[in-house]
Coordinates of C-alpha atoms and ligand atoms in Angstrom, one line a residue:
X1 CA -23.6 45.1 11.1
X2 CA -21.5 43.7 13.4
X3 CA -18.9 40.4 12.4
X4 CA -20.3 38.5 15.4
X5 CA -23.9 39.0 13.9
X6 CA -23.0 38.0 10.4
X7 CA -21.5 34.7 11.3
X8 CA -24.5 33.9 13.7
X9 CA -26.9 34.6 10.6
X10 CA -24.9 31.3 9.1
X11 CA -27.2 29.4 11.1
X12 CA -29.5 30.2 9.8
X13 CA -28.4 29.8 6.3
X14 CA -28.3 26.3 7.2
X15 CA -31.3 24.7 4.9
X16 CA -31.8 21.1 3.6
X17 CA -30.6 20.7 -0.5
X18 CA -32.8 22.1 -2.7
X19 CA -36.7 20.6 -3.0
X20 CA -39.4 22.1 -5.2
X21 CA -43.0 21.4 -5.8
X22 CA -43.4 19.3 -9.8
X23 CA -45.9 22.0 -10.7
X24 CA -47.2 21.0 -14.2
X25 CA -46.9 24.8 -14.9
X26 CA -50.5 25.5 -17.5
X27 CA -49.7 29.4 -17.5
X28 CA -48.2 32.4 -20.1
X29 CA -44.8 30.6 -19.8
X30 CA -42.6 29.2 -18.6
X31 CA -43.8 26.1 -19.9
X32 CA -42.8 22.4 -18.2
X33 CA -39.5 21.0 -19.9
X34 CA -39.4 18.1 -22.0
X35 CA -37.0 15.9 -19.9
X36 CA -34.4 15.2 -22.6
X37 CA -33.7 18.7 -21.8
X38 CA -32.8 18.4 -18.7
X39 CA -31.2 16.2 -18.7
X40 CA -28.9 17.3 -21.7
X41 CA -28.9 20.5 -18.6
X42 CA -26.5 17.6 -16.4
X43 CA -24.2 17.1 -18.6
X44 CA -20.8 19.0 -17.1
X45 CA -20.1 21.8 -19.2
X46 CA -17.1 23.2 -21.8
X47 CA -15.2 25.7 -21.9
X48 CA -16.9 28.2 -24.0
X49 CA -14.3 28.2 -26.9
X50 CA -14.2 25.0 -26.6
X51 CA -14.3 23.0 -30.1
X52 CA -17.4 20.8 -29.3
X53 CA -19.2 24.3 -27.6
X54 CA -18.9 26.4 -31.4
X55 CA -19.9 23.3 -32.7
X56 CA -23.0 23.2 -30.5
X57 CA -23.4 26.8 -31.2
X58 CA -23.8 26.2 -34.8
X59 CA -26.3 23.1 -34.5
X60 CA -28.1 26.2 -32.9
X61 CA -27.3 28.3 -35.7
X62 CA -29.4 26.3 -37.6
X63 CA -31.7 25.3 -35.4
X64 CA -33.3 28.5 -35.1
X65 CA -33.6 29.5 -39.4
X66 CA -35.1 26.5 -39.7
X67 CA -37.6 27.0 -36.8
X68 CA -37.9 30.4 -37.6
X69 CA -37.9 29.1 -41.8
X70 CA -34.9 32.2 -42.5
X71 CA -32.5 32.4 -44.1
X72 CA -30.7 35.2 -42.0
X73 CA -26.8 34.1 -40.9
X74 CA -27.0 36.5 -38.2
X75 CA -29.5 33.6 -36.3
X76 CA -28.6 33.6 -33.1
X77 CA -29.1 32.5 -28.9
X78 CA -28.9 35.4 -27.0
X79 CA -27.9 35.1 -23.5
X80 CA -30.9 35.9 -21.0
X81 CA -34.0 35.9 -21.2
X82 CA -37.3 37.0 -24.3
X83 CA -36.8 40.6 -22.9
X84 CA -32.8 40.8 -22.8
X85 CA -33.8 39.4 -27.1
X86 CA -36.0 42.2 -27.4
X87 CA -33.9 44.2 -25.7
X88 CA -31.2 43.6 -28.7
X89 CA -34.5 44.0 -31.2
X90 CA -34.2 47.5 -30.5
X91 CA -30.9 48.3 -29.4
X92 CA -29.5 47.2 -32.1
X93 CA -31.8 48.5 -34.8
X94 CA -32.9 52.1 -33.1
X95 CA -30.9 55.1 -33.6
X96 CA -31.8 57.7 -32.2
X97 CA -34.6 59.9 -33.4
X98 CA -35.8 57.0 -35.5
X99 CA -39.9 56.7 -36.4
X100 CA -40.6 53.4 -34.8
X101 CA -44.3 52.9 -34.5
X102 CA -45.1 49.9 -32.7
X103 CA -48.7 48.1 -32.4
X104 CA -49.8 47.7 -29.4
X105 CA -52.8 45.9 -28.3
X106 CA -52.0 44.2 -25.2
X107 CA -48.2 44.6 -22.8
X108 CA -45.8 43.3 -24.8
X109 CA -46.4 45.8 -26.8
X110 CA -46.1 48.7 -24.7
X111 CA -42.8 47.2 -23.1
X112 CA -41.5 48.0 -27.0
X113 CA -42.7 51.2 -26.7
X114 CA -41.3 51.6 -23.3
X115 CA -37.6 49.8 -24.6
X116 CA -37.3 52.1 -27.9
X117 CA -38.0 55.3 -26.3
X118 CA -35.4 55.1 -24.2
X119 CA -33.2 54.3 -26.7
X120 CA -34.2 57.7 -28.3
X121 CA -37.2 56.6 -30.7
X122 CA -39.5 58.1 -31.6
X123 CA -42.1 56.4 -30.9
X124 CA -45.6 56.2 -32.3
X125 CA -48.4 54.3 -31.5
X126 CA -51.2 52.9 -33.0
X127 CA -54.2 51.0 -30.6
X128 CA -56.5 48.6 -30.4
X129 CA -59.2 46.8 -27.3
X130 CA -56.9 44.1 -25.5
X131 CA -57.7 40.3 -27.2
X132 CA -58.0 42.0 -30.5
X133 CA -55.5 42.6 -33.7
X134 CA -55.3 45.2 -36.6
X135 CA -56.1 44.8 -40.6
X136 CA -53.9 45.1 -42.9
X137 CA -56.2 48.6 -44.0
X138 CA -55.4 49.3 -40.4
X139 CA -51.8 48.9 -40.8
X140 CA -51.4 50.6 -44.7
X141 CA -52.7 53.6 -43.2
X142 CA -49.7 53.8 -40.4
X143 CA -47.9 53.3 -41.8
X144 CA -48.7 56.1 -44.4
X145 CA -49.3 57.8 -41.7
X146 CA -46.1 57.5 -40.2
X147 CA -43.6 56.3 -42.4
X148 CA -41.6 54.6 -39.4
X149 CA -38.0 53.5 -40.0
X150 CA -39.2 50.4 -38.1
X151 CA -42.7 48.4 -37.2
X152 CA -43.1 47.0 -34.2
X153 CA -45.7 44.1 -34.1
X154 CA -45.7 41.6 -31.4
X155 CA -46.9 38.5 -33.2
X156 CA -48.6 36.0 -30.0
X157 CA -49.9 38.5 -28.1
X158 CA -49.5 36.4 -24.2
X159 CA -51.4 38.8 -22.0
X160 CA -54.4 38.4 -24.3
X161 CA -54.2 35.3 -26.2
X162 CA -54.7 36.4 -29.9
X163 CA -52.8 36.0 -33.5
X164 CA -51.7 39.6 -35.1
X165 CA -51.6 37.9 -38.7
X166 CA -48.8 39.4 -40.3
X167 CA -49.5 38.3 -44.2
X168 CA -49.4 41.0 -46.5
X169 CA -47.5 43.2 -44.2
X170 CA -43.7 43.7 -44.6
X171 CA -44.8 44.5 -48.3
X172 CA -47.2 48.0 -46.6
X173 CA -42.9 48.0 -45.5
X174 CA -41.8 48.5 -48.5
X175 CA -42.9 52.1 -49.9
X176 CA -40.9 53.5 -46.4
X177 CA -38.2 51.1 -46.4
X178 CA -39.6 49.8 -43.4
X179 CA -37.9 47.2 -41.3
X180 CA -39.7 44.7 -40.2
X181 CA -40.3 44.0 -36.4
X182 CA -41.5 40.7 -34.9
X183 CA -42.5 39.6 -31.5
X184 CA -41.6 35.4 -31.4
X185 CA -42.0 34.8 -28.5
X186 CA -45.3 32.9 -27.6
X187 CA -45.8 31.8 -31.0
X188 CA -41.8 30.3 -31.8
X189 CA -42.5 26.3 -32.4
X190 CA -45.6 27.0 -31.7
X191 CA -47.7 29.2 -34.7
X192 CA -46.8 28.8 -37.8
X193 CA -43.7 30.8 -38.6
X194 CA -42.4 31.6 -42.4
X195 CA -39.5 34.7 -41.7
X196 CA -38.1 35.3 -45.0
X197 CA -42.0 34.7 -45.9
X198 CA -43.5 37.5 -44.1
X199 CA -40.2 39.4 -44.8
X200 CA -39.9 39.5 -41.1
X201 CA -36.6 42.2 -40.6
X202 CA -36.0 41.0 -36.6
X203 CA -37.7 38.6 -34.2
X204 CA -36.4 37.2 -31.5
X205 CA -38.4 35.3 -28.9
X206 CA -37.6 32.5 -25.6
X207 CA -36.7 29.5 -24.4
X208 CA -39.0 29.2 -21.5
X209 CA -42.4 28.8 -23.9
X210 CA -43.8 27.6 -27.4
X211 CA -39.9 25.7 -27.7
X212 CA -40.4 23.7 -24.3
X213 CA -36.9 24.4 -22.3
X214 CA -36.0 25.8 -19.1
X215 CA -35.6 30.0 -19.9
X216 CA -32.6 31.5 -20.4
X217 CA -31.0 31.2 -23.8
X218 CA -33.0 33.5 -26.0
X219 CA -33.7 33.0 -30.1
X220 CA -32.6 36.8 -32.0
X221 CA -32.4 37.1 -35.2
X222 CA -31.9 39.7 -39.0
X223 CA -31.9 40.1 -41.8
X224 CA -29.2 41.3 -44.5
X225 CA -31.1 45.1 -43.8
X226 CA -30.9 45.2 -41.2
X227 CA -27.7 44.0 -40.4
X228 CA -26.9 46.6 -43.1
X229 CA -29.4 49.6 -41.3
X230 CA -26.4 48.5 -38.5
X231 CA -23.0 49.0 -40.0
X232 CA -24.1 52.1 -41.4
X233 CA -24.9 53.5 -38.1
X234 CA -23.4 56.4 -37.8
X235 CA -23.8 55.5 -33.6
X236 CA -22.9 52.7 -31.3
X237 CA -25.6 50.3 -30.2
X238 CA -25.8 51.7 -26.7
X239 CA -26.0 48.9 -24.7
X240 CA -22.7 47.4 -24.5
X241 CA -24.1 43.6 -23.8
X242 CA -26.3 43.5 -27.2
X243 CA -24.2 44.9 -29.8
X244 CA -24.9 42.4 -32.1
X245 CA -21.8 44.0 -33.5
X246 CA -19.4 42.4 -31.1
X247 CA -21.7 39.2 -31.0
X248 CA -21.8 38.7 -34.3
X249 CA -17.4 38.3 -33.8
X250 CA -18.4 35.5 -31.6
X251 CA -20.9 33.7 -32.5
X252 CA -19.7 34.2 -36.6
X253 CA -16.3 32.8 -38.0
X254 CA -14.2 34.7 -35.5
X255 CA -14.7 33.1 -32.2
X256 CA -14.1 36.4 -30.4
X257 CA -14.3 36.1 -26.8
X258 CA -17.4 38.6 -25.7
X259 CA -19.0 36.6 -22.5
X260 CA -19.8 33.3 -21.0
X261 CA -21.8 32.0 -23.0
X262 CA -24.5 30.0 -20.4
X263 CA -23.5 26.8 -21.4
X264 CA -25.5 24.0 -20.0
X265 CA -28.9 26.9 -21.1
X266 CA -27.4 26.0 -24.3
X267 CA -27.1 22.3 -24.5
X268 CA -30.4 22.9 -23.2
X269 CA -31.7 25.4 -26.4
X270 CA -30.1 23.4 -28.8
X271 CA -32.0 20.1 -27.2
X272 CA -35.6 21.3 -27.8
X273 CA -34.8 22.5 -31.2
X274 CA -33.8 19.4 -32.2
X275 CA -36.6 18.6 -30.5
X276 CA -38.7 20.3 -32.7
X277 CA -36.7 19.1 -35.6
X278 CA -36.9 15.6 -35.2
X279 CA -40.6 15.8 -34.4
X280 CA -41.1 18.2 -37.8
X281 CA -42.1 22.0 -37.7
X282 CA -44.8 22.0 -39.4
X283 CA -46.4 18.6 -36.7
X284 CA -45.0 20.4 -33.7
X285 CA -47.4 23.5 -35.4
X286 CA -50.2 21.7 -35.9
X287 CA -50.0 19.1 -32.2
X288 CA -50.5 22.8 -30.7
X289 CA -53.2 24.2 -32.6
X290 CA -55.2 20.0 -32.4
X291 CA -54.4 19.9 -29.3
X292 CA -55.6 23.8 -27.9
X293 CA -58.6 23.0 -30.1
X294 CA -59.6 20.0 -28.2
X295 CA -58.8 22.7 -25.0
X296 CA -60.9 25.2 -26.1
X297 CA -63.6 22.7 -26.7
X298 CA -63.5 21.1 -22.9
X299 CA -63.9 24.5 -21.8
X300 CA -67.3 24.9 -23.4
X301 CA -68.4 21.7 -21.8
X302 CA -67.7 23.1 -18.9
X303 CA -69.7 26.1 -20.0
X304 CA -66.6 29.1 -20.8
X305 CA -66.1 31.4 -22.7
X306 CA -62.8 32.0 -24.7
X307 CA -62.7 36.0 -24.5
X308 CA -60.9 36.0 -28.2
X309 CA -62.9 35.4 -31.8
X310 CA -62.2 32.0 -32.8
X311 CA -59.6 32.7 -36.1
X312 CA -57.5 35.3 -34.2
X313 CA -56.9 33.0 -31.2
X314 CA -53.6 31.6 -30.3
X315 CA -53.0 27.8 -29.8
X316 CA -50.3 28.2 -27.3
X317 CA -52.0 30.9 -24.7
X318 CA -55.7 29.8 -24.9
X319 CA -57.2 33.8 -22.5
X320 CA -61.0 31.6 -20.9
X321 CA -63.1 34.2 -19.4
X322 CA -64.1 34.4 -15.8
X323 CA -67.2 33.6 -15.2
X324 CA -69.1 36.6 -13.1
X325 CA -69.8 35.3 -9.9
X326 CA -66.2 33.8 -9.6
X327 CA -62.8 35.3 -8.0
X328 CA -60.5 34.0 -10.1
X329 CA -57.8 34.7 -8.3
X330 CA -58.6 32.2 -5.8
X331 CA -59.7 29.2 -7.8
X332 CA -55.7 29.9 -9.8
X333 CA -54.7 29.5 -6.1
X334 CA -56.5 26.6 -5.9
X335 CA -55.6 24.7 -9.0
X336 CA -52.1 26.0 -8.1
X337 CA -51.8 24.3 -4.1
X338 CA -54.2 21.7 -4.3
X339 CA -53.7 19.9 -7.9
X340 CA -50.3 21.6 -8.4
X341 CA -51.3 22.6 -11.6
X342 CA -50.6 26.8 -12.9
X343 CA -52.7 29.2 -15.1
X344 CA -52.1 33.8 -15.6
X345 CA -54.4 35.3 -14.1
X346 CA -55.3 38.6 -16.6
X347 CA -52.6 41.3 -16.3
X348 CA -53.9 45.1 -18.0
X349 CA -57.2 45.7 -19.2
X350 CA -58.0 42.2 -18.8
X351 CA -57.1 41.8 -14.8
X352 CA -59.5 40.2 -13.0
X353 CA -60.7 39.4 -16.1
X354 CA -59.5 36.5 -17.5
X355 CA -57.4 33.8 -16.8
X356 CA -55.4 32.4 -18.7
X357 CA -54.1 28.6 -19.8
X358 CA -50.6 28.3 -22.2
X359 CA -50.3 25.1 -24.2
X360 CA -46.8 24.8 -25.2
X361 CA -43.5 23.1 -25.4
X362 CA -44.1 19.7 -24.5
X363 CA -46.8 20.2 -22.7
X364 CA -49.4 20.5 -25.3
X365 CA -50.8 17.3 -24.9
X366 CA -54.1 16.2 -24.5
X367 CA -53.4 14.7 -20.9
X368 CA -52.6 17.7 -19.6
X369 CA -55.8 19.1 -21.2
X370 CA -57.7 16.5 -19.3
X371 CA -56.0 17.5 -15.8
X372 CA -56.6 20.8 -16.6
X373 CA -60.5 20.4 -17.0
X374 CA -60.4 18.1 -14.6
X375 CA -59.3 20.2 -11.9
X376 CA -61.0 23.4 -13.2
X377 CA -64.1 20.9 -12.7
X378 CA -63.8 20.3 -9.1
X379 CA -62.7 23.2 -8.0
X380 CA -65.6 25.7 -10.1
X381 CA -68.6 23.3 -8.2
X382 CA -67.0 24.2 -4.7
Ligands
PLP1 C1 -42.9 36.3 -22.1 C2 -42.5 36.7 -22.4 C3 -41.5 38.0 -23.0 C4 -41.0 38.1 -22.2 O1 -39.8 37.0 -22.1 P1 -39.2 36.7 -21.1 O2 -38.9 35.3 -21.3 O3 -40.0 36.0 -19.8 O4 -37.7 38.1 -20.5 C5 -41.6 39.2 -24.9 N1 -42.6 39.0 -25.2 C6 -43.7 38.0 -24.5 C7 -45.6 38.4 -26.2 C8 -43.7 37.2 -23.8 O5 -45.3 36.8 -24.1

């Protein structure tokens, strides 16, 4: 392209200031942010080594330990979305040739398989139909067969709406000194989690689902046992940006520069976590459960069925069966274009079979259920 063309192209860039629609985000994430969080993001940034910012980082760490119910010293926010925090658990825990056993019951289990393989793991899998969960007996049999260094499970499988029970899993891991790695992306803030009581060694989440914050800063934690494995590894972590032995020096007492923290994202995350602490995390879980039950009841009233058995249903994400003869995609498009409501479609095994409805964080409120049901009723009647 000649310089003249490049200069002429500039005219095409003469755009109006940003204007975006106001959507009600009831899909698998992101969810709408609480107004106080958006306001916090609007605060002018300070430097990433400013004493006031370092204090804010400490606050994020304490708040994360609270919402996760853990005492892990190594609990931080990763600069990036949930997938970055996911990769951080794998990069720091997996050494080449480690046996990593992944429970795959949906899309995100498969993502863990792909990632662990890239870090040189000897990956083994057990699978379930999408919408089901593993029983303790199935996990016991798999651990005895594979004796893995790491067992990775998705607590809240956003692609299916199923919640994997974790009580008793750590006891199974003890026999083989297996580290327990858990994806809590769609459970943190919305589903009861007791990381320490459950004996979880590595966990990660994101900001834009149950925490009701925009995407970009993602919770990460590792137990002292997982930190010991990291410290004893003979080879460097094969990802510089996510190496916790480096990041720990920025979040810890040394405060060594590693990367420039996305300052305003950390403001947002701090505010999102503070709001949960103000509400009380147990109350927050309860609110999610109550509003989900209200949603299930109202969906039932208009003749719709849920994909997951009630006892394993996530309060944060519901998969709703698309009735025979209905074009699910067209309904979702109408909800978006005519009602400003976003819902998700199915992935993988559930593509074309379900809608995915999220009630996460600030969005978990009865008035949002009412607004969705009213719109769905109208759209389905047409
Ligand atoms: C959303 C999601 C992720 C990925 O998080 P991003 O913020 O989209 O990168 C990982 N695991 C689960 C279960 C998720 O729902």
